[in-house]
mmCIF file of C-alpha atoms and ligand atoms in Angstrom:
data_model
loop_
_atom_site.group_PDB
_atom_site.id
_atom_site.type_symbol
_atom_site.label_atom_id
_atom_site.label_comp_id
_atom_site.label_asym_id
_atom_site.label_seq_id
_atom_site.Cartn_x
_atom_site.Cartn_y
_atom_site.Cartn_z
ATOM 1 C CA MET A 216 -233.909 -27.485 2.466
ATOM 2 C CA LYS A 217 -230.831 -25.096 2.672
ATOM 3 C CA ILE A 218 -228.978 -25.338 5.601
ATOM 4 C CA PRO A 219 -227.995 -21.796 7.070
ATOM 5 C CA SER A 220 -224.528 -20.523 7.138
ATOM 6 C CA LEU A 221 -222.237 -21.284 9.896
ATOM 7 C CA ASN A 222 -222.677 -17.607 11.041
ATOM 8 C CA VAL A 223 -226.336 -17.880 11.041
ATOM 9 C CA GLN A 224 -226.253 -21.149 12.988
ATOM 10 C CA ILE A 225 -223.925 -19.639 15.713
ATOM 11 C CA LEU A 226 -226.244 -16.903 16.126
ATOM 12 C CA LEU A 227 -229.542 -19.341 16.274
ATOM 13 C CA GLY A 228 -227.337 -21.431 18.740
ATOM 14 C CA ALA A 229 -226.997 -18.547 20.886
ATOM 15 C CA LEU A 230 -230.466 -17.533 20.788
ATOM 16 C CA PHE A 231 -231.542 -21.211 21.599
ATOM 17 C CA GLY A 232 -228.971 -21.558 24.385
ATOM 18 C CA ILE A 233 -230.680 -18.429 26.055
ATOM 19 C CA GLY A 234 -233.995 -19.540 25.764
ATOM 20 C CA LEU A 235 -233.527 -22.878 26.876
ATOM 21 C CA GLY A 236 -231.525 -21.515 29.543
ATOM 22 C CA ALA A 237 -234.327 -19.235 30.689
ATOM 23 C CA PHE A 238 -237.053 -22.007 30.630
ATOM 24 C CA PHE A 239 -234.808 -24.088 32.837
ATOM 25 C CA HIS A 240 -234.070 -21.420 35.006
ATOM 26 C CA GLY A 241 -237.865 -21.201 35.791
ATOM 27 C CA LEU A 242 -238.257 -25.065 36.335
ATOM 28 C CA GLY A 243 -235.369 -25.008 39.061
ATOM 29 C CA GLU A 244 -232.296 -26.605 39.287
ATOM 30 C CA GLU A 245 -233.545 -29.561 40.997
ATOM 31 C CA GLN A 246 -235.421 -31.292 38.425
ATOM 32 C CA PRO A 247 -233.968 -34.332 36.886
ATOM 33 C CA LEU A 248 -234.587 -32.903 33.373
ATOM 34 C CA VAL A 249 -232.572 -29.803 34.265
ATOM 35 C CA LEU A 250 -229.971 -31.761 36.160
ATOM 36 C CA ASN A 251 -229.319 -33.847 33.250
ATOM 37 C CA SER A 252 -229.437 -30.894 30.525
ATOM 38 C CA LEU A 253 -226.819 -29.116 32.684
ATOM 39 C CA TYR A 254 -224.712 -32.142 32.720
ATOM 40 C CA VAL A 255 -224.776 -32.457 29.027
ATOM 41 C CA SER A 256 -224.395 -28.750 28.161
ATOM 42 C CA GLY A 257 -221.514 -28.771 30.607
ATOM 43 C CA LEU A 258 -219.706 -31.530 28.715
ATOM 44 C CA VAL A 259 -220.330 -30.100 25.377
ATOM 45 C CA GLY A 260 -219.464 -26.533 26.470
ATOM 46 C CA THR A 261 -216.321 -27.627 27.872
ATOM 47 C CA LEU A 262 -215.316 -29.806 24.966
ATOM 48 C CA PHE A 263 -215.870 -26.597 22.737
ATOM 49 C CA ILE A 264 -213.673 -24.442 24.962
ATOM 50 C CA ASP A 265 -210.986 -27.242 25.181
ATOM 51 C CA LEU A 266 -210.573 -27.298 21.469
ATOM 52 C CA LEU A 267 -210.213 -23.711 21.392
ATOM 53 C CA LYS A 268 -207.427 -23.638 23.933
ATOM 54 C CA MET A 269 -205.849 -26.729 22.312
ATOM 55 C CA VAL A 270 -205.221 -24.688 19.146
ATOM 56 C CA LEU A 271 -204.570 -21.204 20.693
ATOM 57 C CA VAL A 272 -200.880 -21.418 21.663
ATOM 58 C CA PRO A 273 -199.666 -22.890 18.211
ATOM 59 C CA LEU A 274 -201.987 -20.400 16.303
ATOM 60 C CA VAL A 275 -200.349 -17.381 18.618
ATOM 61 C CA PHE A 276 -197.011 -18.631 18.264
ATOM 62 C CA CYS A 277 -197.107 -19.215 14.305
ATOM 63 C CA SER A 278 -199.135 -15.989 13.435
ATOM 64 C CA ILE A 279 -197.104 -13.575 15.613
ATOM 65 C CA ALA A 280 -193.844 -14.868 14.249
ATOM 66 C CA VAL A 281 -195.001 -14.999 10.654
ATOM 67 C CA GLY A 282 -196.854 -11.734 10.839
ATOM 68 C CA ILE A 283 -193.921 -9.726 12.211
ATOM 69 C CA ALA A 284 -191.475 -11.267 9.728
ATOM 70 C CA ASN A 285 -193.705 -10.282 6.916
ATOM 71 C CA LEU A 286 -194.388 -6.758 8.125
ATOM 72 C CA ARG A 287 -190.582 -6.170 8.541
ATOM 73 C CA LYS A 288 -190.056 -7.667 5.068
ATOM 74 C CA HIS A 289 -192.219 -4.391 3.911
ATOM 75 C CA GLN A 290 -190.620 -2.187 6.442
ATOM 76 C CA GLN A 291 -193.904 -1.460 7.987
ATOM 77 C CA ILE A 292 -193.406 -2.594 11.312
ATOM 78 C CA HIS A 293 -192.856 0.643 13.162
ATOM 79 C CA ARG A 294 -196.290 2.136 12.020
ATOM 80 C CA VAL A 295 -198.020 -0.936 12.541
ATOM 81 C CA TRP A 296 -196.680 -1.375 16.202
ATOM 82 C CA ILE A 297 -197.126 2.199 17.081
ATOM 83 C CA THR A 298 -200.665 2.656 15.592
ATOM 84 C CA THR A 299 -201.864 -0.307 17.103
ATOM 85 C CA LEU A 300 -200.602 0.704 20.656
ATOM 86 C CA LEU A 301 -201.740 4.166 20.418
ATOM 87 C CA PHE A 302 -205.208 3.053 19.222
ATOM 88 C CA PHE A 303 -205.354 0.334 22.060
ATOM 89 C CA THR A 304 -204.659 3.155 24.442
ATOM 90 C CA PHE A 305 -207.185 5.549 23.026
ATOM 91 C CA THR A 306 -209.845 3.357 23.020
ATOM 92 C CA MET A 307 -209.388 2.101 26.560
ATOM 93 C CA MET A 308 -209.033 5.810 27.725
ATOM 94 C CA ILE A 309 -212.442 6.525 25.887
ATOM 95 C CA ALA A 310 -214.028 3.331 27.835
ATOM 96 C CA ILE A 311 -212.670 4.632 31.344
ATOM 97 C CA THR A 312 -213.921 8.095 30.760
ATOM 98 C CA LEU A 313 -217.274 6.938 29.862
ATOM 99 C CA GLY A 314 -217.756 4.720 32.785
ATOM 100 C CA MET A 315 -216.262 6.814 35.346
ATOM 101 C CA SER A 316 -218.384 10.065 34.020
ATOM 102 C CA ALA A 317 -221.840 7.903 34.303
ATOM 103 C CA SER A 318 -220.572 6.751 37.819
ATOM 104 C CA LEU A 319 -219.901 10.469 38.743
ATOM 105 C CA TYR A 320 -223.137 11.572 37.475
ATOM 106 C CA PHE A 321 -225.538 8.672 38.554
ATOM 107 C CA LYS A 322 -223.415 7.329 41.763
ATOM 108 C CA PRO A 323 -224.530 4.159 42.063
ATOM 109 C CA GLY A 324 -224.331 2.518 45.373
ATOM 110 C CA ALA A 325 -224.620 5.806 47.187
ATOM 111 C CA GLY A 326 -227.351 5.353 49.149
ATOM 112 C CA MET A 327 -226.755 1.504 50.105
ATOM 113 C CA GLN A 328 -225.536 0.040 53.578
ATOM 114 C CA LEU A 329 -222.031 -1.670 53.442
ATOM 115 C CA GLU A 330 -223.594 -4.056 56.175
ATOM 116 C CA MET A 331 -225.586 -5.491 53.955
ATOM 117 C CA PHE A 332 -222.515 -7.144 52.414
ATOM 118 C CA ALA A 333 -220.918 -7.958 55.573
ATOM 119 C CA ASP A 334 -221.402 -11.774 55.475
ATOM 120 C CA ALA A 335 -219.839 -12.137 52.043
ATOM 121 C CA MET A 336 -216.808 -9.560 52.809
ATOM 122 C CA GLN A 337 -215.906 -11.467 55.784
ATOM 123 C CA ASN A 338 -215.415 -14.815 53.848
ATOM 124 C CA PHE A 339 -213.564 -13.272 51.183
ATOM 125 C CA GLU A 340 -209.682 -12.490 51.729
ATOM 126 C CA ALA A 341 -208.166 -10.242 48.851
ATOM 127 C CA LYS A 342 -204.459 -10.965 47.999
ATOM 128 C CA GLN A 343 -202.362 -8.000 48.564
ATOM 129 C CA MET A 344 -201.519 -6.299 44.811
ATOM 130 C CA PRO A 345 -199.659 -2.982 45.499
ATOM 131 C CA LEU A 346 -198.829 -1.004 42.191
ATOM 132 C CA PRO A 347 -195.028 -1.464 42.262
ATOM 133 C CA GLU A 348 -195.389 -5.181 42.617
ATOM 134 C CA PHE A 349 -197.959 -5.456 40.045
ATOM 135 C CA PHE A 350 -195.886 -3.701 37.630
ATOM 136 C CA ALA A 351 -192.541 -5.660 38.304
ATOM 137 C CA HIS A 352 -194.776 -8.972 38.311
ATOM 138 C CA PHE A 353 -195.894 -7.857 34.892
ATOM 139 C CA LEU A 354 -192.563 -7.365 33.351
ATOM 140 C CA HIS A 355 -191.284 -10.446 34.736
ATOM 141 C CA GLY A 356 -194.051 -12.143 32.991
ATOM 142 C CA LEU A 357 -193.308 -10.798 29.710
ATOM 143 C CA PHE A 358 -190.122 -12.852 29.155
ATOM 144 C CA VAL A 359 -190.189 -16.376 30.266
ATOM 145 C CA ASN A 360 -188.454 -19.691 28.792
ATOM 146 C CA PRO A 361 -190.294 -20.234 25.779
ATOM 147 C CA PHE A 362 -190.837 -23.865 26.288
ATOM 148 C CA LYS A 363 -192.619 -23.322 29.606
ATOM 149 C CA ALA A 364 -194.538 -20.437 28.106
ATOM 150 C CA LEU A 365 -196.005 -22.735 25.418
ATOM 151 C CA ALA A 366 -196.728 -25.532 27.794
ATOM 152 C CA GLU A 367 -198.572 -23.385 30.435
ATOM 153 C CA ALA A 368 -200.427 -21.646 27.680
ATOM 154 C CA ASN A 369 -198.907 -18.137 28.975
ATOM 155 C CA VAL A 370 -200.249 -15.962 26.127
ATOM 156 C CA LEU A 371 -198.394 -12.864 26.540
ATOM 157 C CA ALA A 372 -195.195 -14.552 27.084
ATOM 158 C CA VAL A 373 -195.766 -16.461 24.043
ATOM 159 C CA VAL A 374 -196.425 -13.130 22.082
ATOM 160 C CA MET A 375 -193.270 -11.740 23.245
ATOM 161 C CA PHE A 376 -190.819 -14.687 22.294
ATOM 162 C CA ALA A 377 -192.654 -14.958 18.888
ATOM 163 C CA LEU A 378 -191.917 -11.019 18.348
ATOM 164 C CA ILE A 379 -188.436 -11.752 18.991
ATOM 165 C CA LEU A 380 -188.292 -14.936 16.769
ATOM 166 C CA GLY A 381 -189.976 -12.990 14.035
ATOM 167 C CA VAL A 382 -187.871 -10.173 13.891
ATOM 168 C CA THR A 383 -184.795 -12.488 14.136
ATOM 169 C CA LEU A 384 -186.030 -14.524 11.155
ATOM 170 C CA VAL A 385 -186.217 -11.327 8.933
ATOM 171 C CA MET A 386 -182.674 -10.023 10.106
ATOM 172 C CA GLY A 387 -181.214 -13.617 9.097
ATOM 173 C CA GLY A 388 -182.862 -13.057 5.683
ATOM 174 C CA GLU A 389 -182.271 -16.111 3.250
ATOM 175 C CA ARG A 390 -180.751 -17.986 5.871
ATOM 176 C CA TYR A 391 -183.461 -18.790 8.076
ATOM 177 C CA GLN A 392 -185.992 -19.096 4.918
ATOM 178 C CA ASN A 393 -186.917 -22.834 6.103
ATOM 179 C CA ILE A 394 -188.034 -21.939 9.431
ATOM 180 C CA LEU A 395 -189.989 -19.192 8.241
ATOM 181 C CA ASN A 396 -191.736 -21.436 5.447
ATOM 182 C CA LEU A 397 -192.111 -23.855 8.060
ATOM 183 C CA LEU A 398 -194.114 -21.734 10.281
ATOM 184 C CA GLU A 399 -196.150 -20.193 7.460
ATOM 185 C CA GLU A 400 -197.459 -23.715 6.831
ATOM 186 C CA ALA A 401 -197.946 -24.534 10.219
ATOM 187 C CA LEU A 402 -200.025 -21.246 10.338
ATOM 188 C CA GLU A 403 -202.100 -22.634 7.691
ATOM 189 C CA ILE A 404 -202.580 -25.789 9.275
ATOM 190 C CA VAL A 405 -203.953 -24.465 12.546
ATOM 191 C CA MET A 406 -206.329 -22.331 10.809
ATOM 192 C CA ARG A 407 -207.552 -25.355 8.898
ATOM 193 C CA ILE A 408 -208.159 -26.986 12.250
ATOM 194 C CA VAL A 409 -209.752 -24.055 13.443
ATOM 195 C CA GLY A 410 -212.224 -24.194 10.591
ATOM 196 C CA TRP A 411 -213.273 -27.676 11.647
ATOM 197 C CA VAL A 412 -213.608 -26.451 15.321
ATOM 198 C CA MET A 413 -215.996 -23.908 13.885
ATOM 199 C CA TYR A 414 -218.659 -26.883 13.153
ATOM 200 C CA LEU A 415 -218.823 -27.455 16.526
ATOM 201 C CA ALA A 416 -219.192 -23.845 17.717
ATOM 202 C CA PRO A 417 -223.314 -23.280 17.241
ATOM 203 C CA PHE A 418 -223.438 -26.399 19.780
ATOM 204 C CA GLY A 419 -220.674 -25.259 22.129
ATOM 205 C CA ILE A 420 -222.204 -21.917 22.448
ATOM 206 C CA ALA A 421 -225.751 -23.147 22.603
ATOM 207 C CA ALA A 422 -224.426 -25.265 25.642
ATOM 208 C CA LEU A 423 -222.190 -22.726 27.431
ATOM 209 C CA LEU A 424 -225.353 -20.570 27.302
ATOM 210 C CA ILE A 425 -227.778 -23.113 28.602
ATOM 211 C CA LYS A 426 -225.516 -23.472 31.654
ATOM 212 C CA LEU A 427 -224.977 -19.966 32.169
ATOM 213 C CA VAL A 428 -228.466 -18.781 32.112
ATOM 214 C CA THR A 429 -229.980 -21.795 34.234
ATOM 215 C CA THR A 430 -227.465 -21.370 37.072
ATOM 216 C CA GLN A 431 -227.353 -17.657 37.345
ATOM 217 C CA ASP A 432 -228.711 -16.011 40.924
ATOM 218 C CA ILE A 433 -230.551 -12.985 39.717
ATOM 219 C CA THR A 434 -231.388 -11.932 43.081
ATOM 220 C CA MET A 435 -227.928 -9.844 43.330
ATOM 221 C CA LEU A 436 -228.743 -8.486 40.158
ATOM 222 C CA SER A 437 -231.634 -6.436 41.436
ATOM 223 C CA THR A 438 -229.868 -5.438 44.661
ATOM 224 C CA LEU A 439 -227.054 -3.852 42.553
ATOM 225 C CA ALA A 440 -229.455 -2.772 39.865
ATOM 226 C CA SER A 441 -227.961 0.758 39.685
ATOM 227 C CA PHE A 442 -224.510 -0.371 39.609
ATOM 228 C CA VAL A 443 -225.302 -3.079 36.842
ATOM 229 C CA THR A 444 -227.232 -0.846 34.871
ATOM 230 C CA VAL A 445 -224.395 1.904 34.696
ATOM 231 C CA VAL A 446 -221.959 -0.727 33.686
ATOM 232 C CA VAL A 447 -224.154 -2.508 31.166
ATOM 233 C CA GLY A 448 -225.233 0.917 29.748
ATOM 234 C CA THR A 449 -221.688 2.356 29.345
ATOM 235 C CA THR A 450 -220.310 -0.733 28.072
ATOM 236 C CA LEU A 451 -222.975 -1.180 25.336
ATOM 237 C CA LEU A 452 -222.684 2.648 24.690
ATOM 238 C CA HIS A 453 -218.798 1.818 23.956
ATOM 239 C CA GLY A 454 -219.643 -1.245 21.853
ATOM 240 C CA VAL A 455 -222.380 -0.220 20.010
ATOM 241 C CA VAL A 456 -221.935 3.434 19.464
ATOM 242 C CA ILE A 457 -218.106 4.501 20.113
ATOM 243 C CA LEU A 458 -216.091 1.802 18.661
ATOM 244 C CA PRO A 459 -218.502 1.368 15.383
ATOM 245 C CA LEU A 460 -218.299 5.091 15.060
ATOM 246 C CA LEU A 461 -214.371 5.203 15.132
ATOM 247 C CA LEU A 462 -214.441 2.459 12.496
ATOM 248 C CA LEU A 463 -216.823 4.170 10.503
ATOM 249 C CA VAL A 464 -214.990 7.764 10.632
ATOM 250 C CA ILE A 465 -211.588 6.067 10.183
ATOM 251 C CA THR A 466 -212.086 3.594 7.694
ATOM 252 C CA GLY A 467 -215.631 4.231 5.908
ATOM 253 C CA LYS A 468 -216.700 0.615 6.958
ATOM 254 C CA SER A 469 -220.047 0.631 8.201
ATOM 255 C CA PRO A 470 -221.117 -0.922 11.559
ATOM 256 C CA LEU A 471 -223.422 -3.532 9.839
ATOM 257 C CA TRP A 472 -220.594 -4.847 7.884
ATOM 258 C CA PHE A 473 -218.314 -5.261 10.976
ATOM 259 C CA TRP A 474 -221.320 -6.855 12.761
ATOM 260 C CA ARG A 475 -221.743 -9.434 10.020
ATOM 261 C CA GLY A 476 -217.916 -10.051 9.621
ATOM 262 C CA GLY A 477 -217.314 -10.283 13.513
ATOM 263 C CA ARG A 478 -220.371 -12.031 14.550
ATOM 264 C CA GLU A 479 -218.814 -15.478 15.282
ATOM 265 C CA ALA A 480 -216.080 -13.986 17.504
ATOM 266 C CA LEU A 481 -218.484 -11.580 19.122
ATOM 267 C CA ILE A 482 -220.912 -14.250 20.242
ATOM 268 C CA THR A 483 -218.205 -16.822 21.219
ATOM 269 C CA ALA A 484 -216.664 -13.958 23.491
ATOM 270 C CA PHE A 485 -220.036 -13.555 25.054
ATOM 271 C CA ALA A 486 -220.461 -17.253 25.608
ATOM 272 C CA THR A 487 -217.157 -18.355 27.008
ATOM 273 C CA SER A 488 -215.961 -14.862 28.743
ATOM 274 C CA SER A 489 -212.701 -15.576 27.700
ATOM 275 C CA SER A 490 -210.551 -13.284 25.026
ATOM 276 C CA SER A 491 -207.902 -15.936 24.932
ATOM 277 C CA ALA A 492 -210.494 -18.950 24.339
ATOM 278 C CA THR A 493 -212.275 -16.874 21.390
ATOM 279 C CA LEU A 494 -208.785 -15.848 19.922
ATOM 280 C CA PRO A 495 -208.688 -18.546 17.154
ATOM 281 C CA ILE A 496 -212.265 -17.450 16.170
ATOM 282 C CA THR A 497 -211.401 -13.842 16.478
ATOM 283 C CA MET A 498 -208.135 -14.610 14.080
ATOM 284 C CA ARG A 499 -210.581 -16.153 11.643
ATOM 285 C CA CYS A 500 -213.067 -13.327 11.559
ATOM 286 C CA THR A 501 -210.678 -10.677 11.199
ATOM 287 C CA THR A 502 -208.643 -12.273 8.506
ATOM 288 C CA GLN A 503 -211.371 -14.178 6.730
ATOM 289 C CA HIS A 504 -214.674 -11.958 6.985
ATOM 290 C CA LEU A 505 -213.083 -8.698 7.488
ATOM 291 C CA HIS A 506 -210.252 -9.127 5.008
ATOM 292 C CA VAL A 507 -207.316 -7.679 7.330
ATOM 293 C CA LYS A 508 -204.022 -8.967 5.855
ATOM 294 C CA PRO A 509 -202.724 -11.968 8.088
ATOM 295 C CA GLU A 510 -199.563 -10.100 8.999
ATOM 296 C CA ILE A 511 -201.511 -7.418 10.500
ATOM 297 C CA ALA A 512 -204.031 -9.438 12.261
ATOM 298 C CA GLY A 513 -201.518 -11.772 13.233
ATOM 299 C CA PHE A 514 -200.092 -9.354 15.411
ATOM 300 C CA VAL A 515 -202.900 -7.073 16.480
ATOM 301 C CA VAL A 516 -205.345 -9.919 17.638
ATOM 302 C CA PRO A 517 -203.111 -12.110 19.685
ATOM 303 C CA LEU A 518 -201.565 -8.887 21.266
ATOM 304 C CA GLY A 519 -204.926 -7.342 21.923
ATOM 305 C CA ALA A 520 -206.541 -10.264 23.225
ATOM 306 C CA THR A 521 -203.897 -10.121 26.084
ATOM 307 C CA ILE A 522 -203.497 -6.289 26.696
ATOM 308 C CA ASN A 523 -206.280 -4.473 25.021
ATOM 309 C CA MET A 524 -209.520 -4.659 27.124
ATOM 310 C CA ASP A 525 -211.748 -1.725 26.610
ATOM 311 C CA GLY A 526 -214.640 -3.532 28.619
ATOM 312 C CA THR A 527 -212.546 -4.548 31.273
ATOM 313 C CA ALA A 528 -211.001 -1.282 31.981
ATOM 314 C CA LEU A 529 -214.283 0.531 31.978
ATOM 315 C CA TYR A 530 -215.625 -2.245 34.484
ATOM 316 C CA GLU A 531 -212.621 -1.937 36.658
ATOM 317 C CA ALA A 532 -212.764 2.144 36.971
ATOM 318 C CA THR A 533 -216.481 1.884 37.420
ATOM 319 C CA ALA A 534 -216.375 -0.799 40.096
ATOM 320 C CA ALA A 535 -213.819 1.148 42.108
ATOM 321 C CA LEU A 536 -215.974 4.105 42.151
ATOM 322 C CA PHE A 537 -219.039 2.188 43.061
ATOM 323 C CA ILE A 538 -217.336 0.604 46.194
ATOM 324 C CA ALA A 539 -216.040 4.208 47.043
ATOM 325 C CA ASN A 540 -219.678 5.380 47.193
ATOM 326 C CA LEU A 541 -220.726 2.145 48.880
ATOM 327 C CA VAL A 542 -218.258 2.762 51.809
ATOM 328 C CA GLY A 543 -219.223 6.468 51.826
ATOM 329 C CA VAL A 544 -215.509 7.702 50.683
ATOM 330 C CA GLU A 545 -215.412 10.750 48.434
ATOM 331 C CA LEU A 546 -212.701 10.529 45.992
ATOM 332 C CA SER A 547 -210.623 13.801 45.293
ATOM 333 C CA PHE A 548 -209.679 14.495 41.788
ATOM 334 C CA VAL A 549 -206.264 13.233 42.139
ATOM 335 C CA GLN A 550 -207.585 9.893 43.419
ATOM 336 C CA GLN A 551 -210.145 9.535 40.339
ATOM 337 C CA LEU A 552 -207.029 10.204 38.166
ATOM 338 C CA ILE A 553 -205.176 7.313 40.084
ATOM 339 C CA VAL A 554 -208.514 5.034 39.680
ATOM 340 C CA PHE A 555 -208.250 6.088 35.937
ATOM 341 C CA VAL A 556 -204.583 5.191 35.350
ATOM 342 C CA THR A 557 -204.353 1.959 37.689
ATOM 343 C CA ALA A 558 -207.863 0.868 35.788
ATOM 344 C CA MET A 559 -206.045 0.843 32.623
ATOM 345 C CA LEU A 560 -202.984 -0.920 34.063
ATOM 346 C CA ALA A 561 -205.051 -3.432 35.761
ATOM 347 C CA SER A 562 -206.814 -4.244 32.558
ATOM 348 C CA VAL A 563 -203.710 -4.358 30.411
ATOM 349 C CA GLY A 564 -202.315 -6.942 33.150
ATOM 350 C CA ALA A 565 -205.514 -9.071 33.242
ATOM 351 C CA PRO A 566 -205.176 -12.298 31.444
ATOM 352 C CA GLY A 567 -208.048 -13.148 28.796
ATOM 353 C CA ILE A 568 -209.964 -15.571 30.860
ATOM 354 C CA PRO A 569 -213.278 -15.348 32.849
ATOM 355 C CA SER A 570 -213.228 -13.135 35.794
ATOM 356 C CA ALA A 571 -209.339 -12.242 35.539
ATOM 357 C CA GLY A 572 -210.544 -8.519 35.617
ATOM 358 C CA MET A 573 -211.875 -9.191 39.283
ATOM 359 C CA VAL A 574 -208.466 -10.351 40.306
ATOM 360 C CA THR A 575 -206.638 -7.327 39.075
ATOM 361 C CA MET A 576 -209.040 -5.016 40.508
ATOM 362 C CA VAL A 577 -207.612 -5.438 43.848
ATOM 363 C CA MET A 578 -204.851 -3.088 42.772
ATOM 364 C CA VAL A 579 -207.140 -0.527 41.832
ATOM 365 C CA LEU A 580 -209.118 -0.482 44.909
ATOM 366 C CA GLN A 581 -205.697 -0.510 47.129
ATOM 367 C CA SER A 582 -204.278 2.175 45.184
ATOM 368 C CA VAL A 583 -206.716 4.513 46.493
ATOM 369 C CA GLY A 584 -207.271 3.002 49.741
ATOM 370 C CA LEU A 585 -210.591 1.188 49.297
ATOM 371 C CA PRO A 586 -211.241 -2.134 50.802
ATOM 372 C CA ALA A 587 -210.422 -4.746 48.681
ATOM 373 C CA GLU A 588 -212.594 -7.283 50.507
ATOM 374 C CA ALA A 589 -215.534 -5.348 48.880
ATOM 375 C CA ILE A 590 -215.079 -7.263 45.611
ATOM 376 C CA ALA A 591 -216.671 -10.022 47.266
ATOM 377 C CA ILE A 592 -219.926 -8.017 46.771
ATOM 378 C CA LEU A 593 -219.338 -8.261 42.997
ATOM 379 C CA LEU A 594 -218.269 -11.804 42.622
ATOM 380 C CA PRO A 595 -221.830 -13.368 42.595
ATOM 381 C CA ILE A 596 -222.724 -11.292 39.597
ATOM 382 C CA ASP A 597 -219.440 -11.358 37.641
ATOM 383 C CA ARG A 598 -220.010 -14.405 35.280
ATOM 384 C CA MET A 599 -222.900 -12.143 34.000
ATOM 385 C CA LEU A 600 -221.203 -8.905 33.449
ATOM 386 C CA ASP A 601 -218.135 -10.597 32.173
ATOM 387 C CA THR A 602 -220.047 -11.690 29.114
ATOM 388 C CA LEU A 603 -220.523 -8.462 27.946
ATOM 389 C CA ARG A 604 -217.179 -6.819 28.740
ATOM 390 C CA THR A 605 -215.137 -9.634 27.111
ATOM 391 C CA THR A 606 -217.579 -9.030 23.927
ATOM 392 C CA VAL A 607 -216.403 -5.565 23.859
ATOM 393 C CA ASN A 608 -212.872 -6.444 24.398
ATOM 394 C CA VAL A 609 -212.709 -8.891 21.650
ATOM 395 C CA GLN A 610 -214.481 -6.224 19.250
ATOM 396 C CA GLY A 611 -211.704 -3.700 20.125
ATOM 397 C CA ASP A 612 -209.163 -6.059 18.668
ATOM 398 C CA MET A 613 -210.965 -6.650 15.661
ATOM 399 C CA ILE A 614 -211.599 -3.033 15.178
ATOM 400 C CA THR A 615 -208.076 -1.987 15.801
ATOM 401 C CA SER A 616 -206.986 -4.472 13.210
ATOM 402 C CA VAL A 617 -209.184 -2.948 10.353
ATOM 403 C CA VAL A 618 -208.349 0.411 11.684
ATOM 404 C CA VAL A 619 -204.411 -0.284 11.651
ATOM 405 C CA GLN A 620 -204.723 -1.813 8.260
ATOM 406 C CA LYS A 621 -206.308 1.148 7.003
ATOM 407 C CA LEU A 622 -203.826 3.884 8.675
ATOM 408 C CA THR A 623 -200.618 1.931 7.860
ATOM 409 C CA THR A 624 -201.212 0.850 4.108
ATOM 410 C CA GLN A 625 -200.206 3.110 1.527
ATOM 411 C CA HIS A 626 -202.451 3.817 -1.466
HETATM 412 N N1 LIG B 780 -212.938 -12.211 30.826
HETATM 413 C C1 LIG B 780 -212.292 -11.079 30.251
HETATM 414 C C2 LIG B 780 -211.505 -11.426 28.894
HETATM 415 O O1 LIG B 780 -211.454 -12.546 28.904
HETATM 416 C C3 LIG B 780 -211.238 -10.566 31.167
HETATM 417 C C4 LIG B 780 -211.919 -9.875 32.455
HETATM 418 O O2 LIG B 780 -212.574 -8.764 32.251
HETATM 419 O O3 LIG B 780 -212.153 -10.704 33.241
HETATM 420 O O4 LIG B 780 -211.507 -10.570 28.201
#
């Protein structure tokens, strides 16, 4: 019998995980069979994420430094840099516009009573996060002692240091050629290790999804059905229609081609809810399946994993409007604009880890005087909604890489 390709195995692993998780959910978490299976799937799933995290930092460091060095050699750095940032901003703006328009139209939460959630809100204390402080904190976080950043897996700070290193390597020319060669070889080695980790991906993904589906409390989902529908609907619209359409118009590549090439990363993002943990696989898909040059992918993908989050931006803005409806506050046009801008900043500032968006959302709420404690209402369903928004976050990074390659390569 022919063994299916890894790509297909990963899809099967995901379907299997969701199916078995749903079955276990029906049996109930107290059953010994379910308890034992949860233990095993917890172990396998965590091991998979550990392996991805193990390669994450060396991968980001080498790929950015080498990518920047090669781009500078070819004098393309300006165009790549500007096109990437513009496209990141453009797609995040579309995402927020979608989420906010749907919220303003459907008004989720409008008829609900805030008292229903009083208990949850009482036990939740939101950390203050005013905009100026958040901004200062974000800026300070950019430049960190590289050894500390590497050891703490602080991806954004590693990205910044590697950027500077890449530029320096090229400015030094021949003098630093050895170090550049060393980094190039290190990058190749890390990508090989990623290739090995991939063999575990179908099992890791199945395990993560078994655990996720088995342990979800779905009662809250139905209480918040209108909000969930708006979030899921607009996130899907962005991921399934808008982003692929932009790809098609700008590069002429079909959505099916993209789905086939990016599937491993998209499914991993769904299962892990972490753009950072998915990053090694995103790099692999972008360079090997979507054929983006390593110097472009090496720059766009790691940067995107930390600052480009369409799904998160959409979610934060939609959630803020939902909470406004819930507490019965009518936001003025200017306040809506503030939500728009802060949601964007908050998503840029959110690290690529599970539920990070919930933490930075405090800032969005506070910027227009909404009660930050209301986040407690959304926490129980966050792990579920995070799956989809992380998938769209990662999709945005891969699509930007293909678009940037097209727009910056001369024919
Ligand atoms: N989990 C998301 C990510 O890693 C961030 C978030 O929205 O919470 O991309």
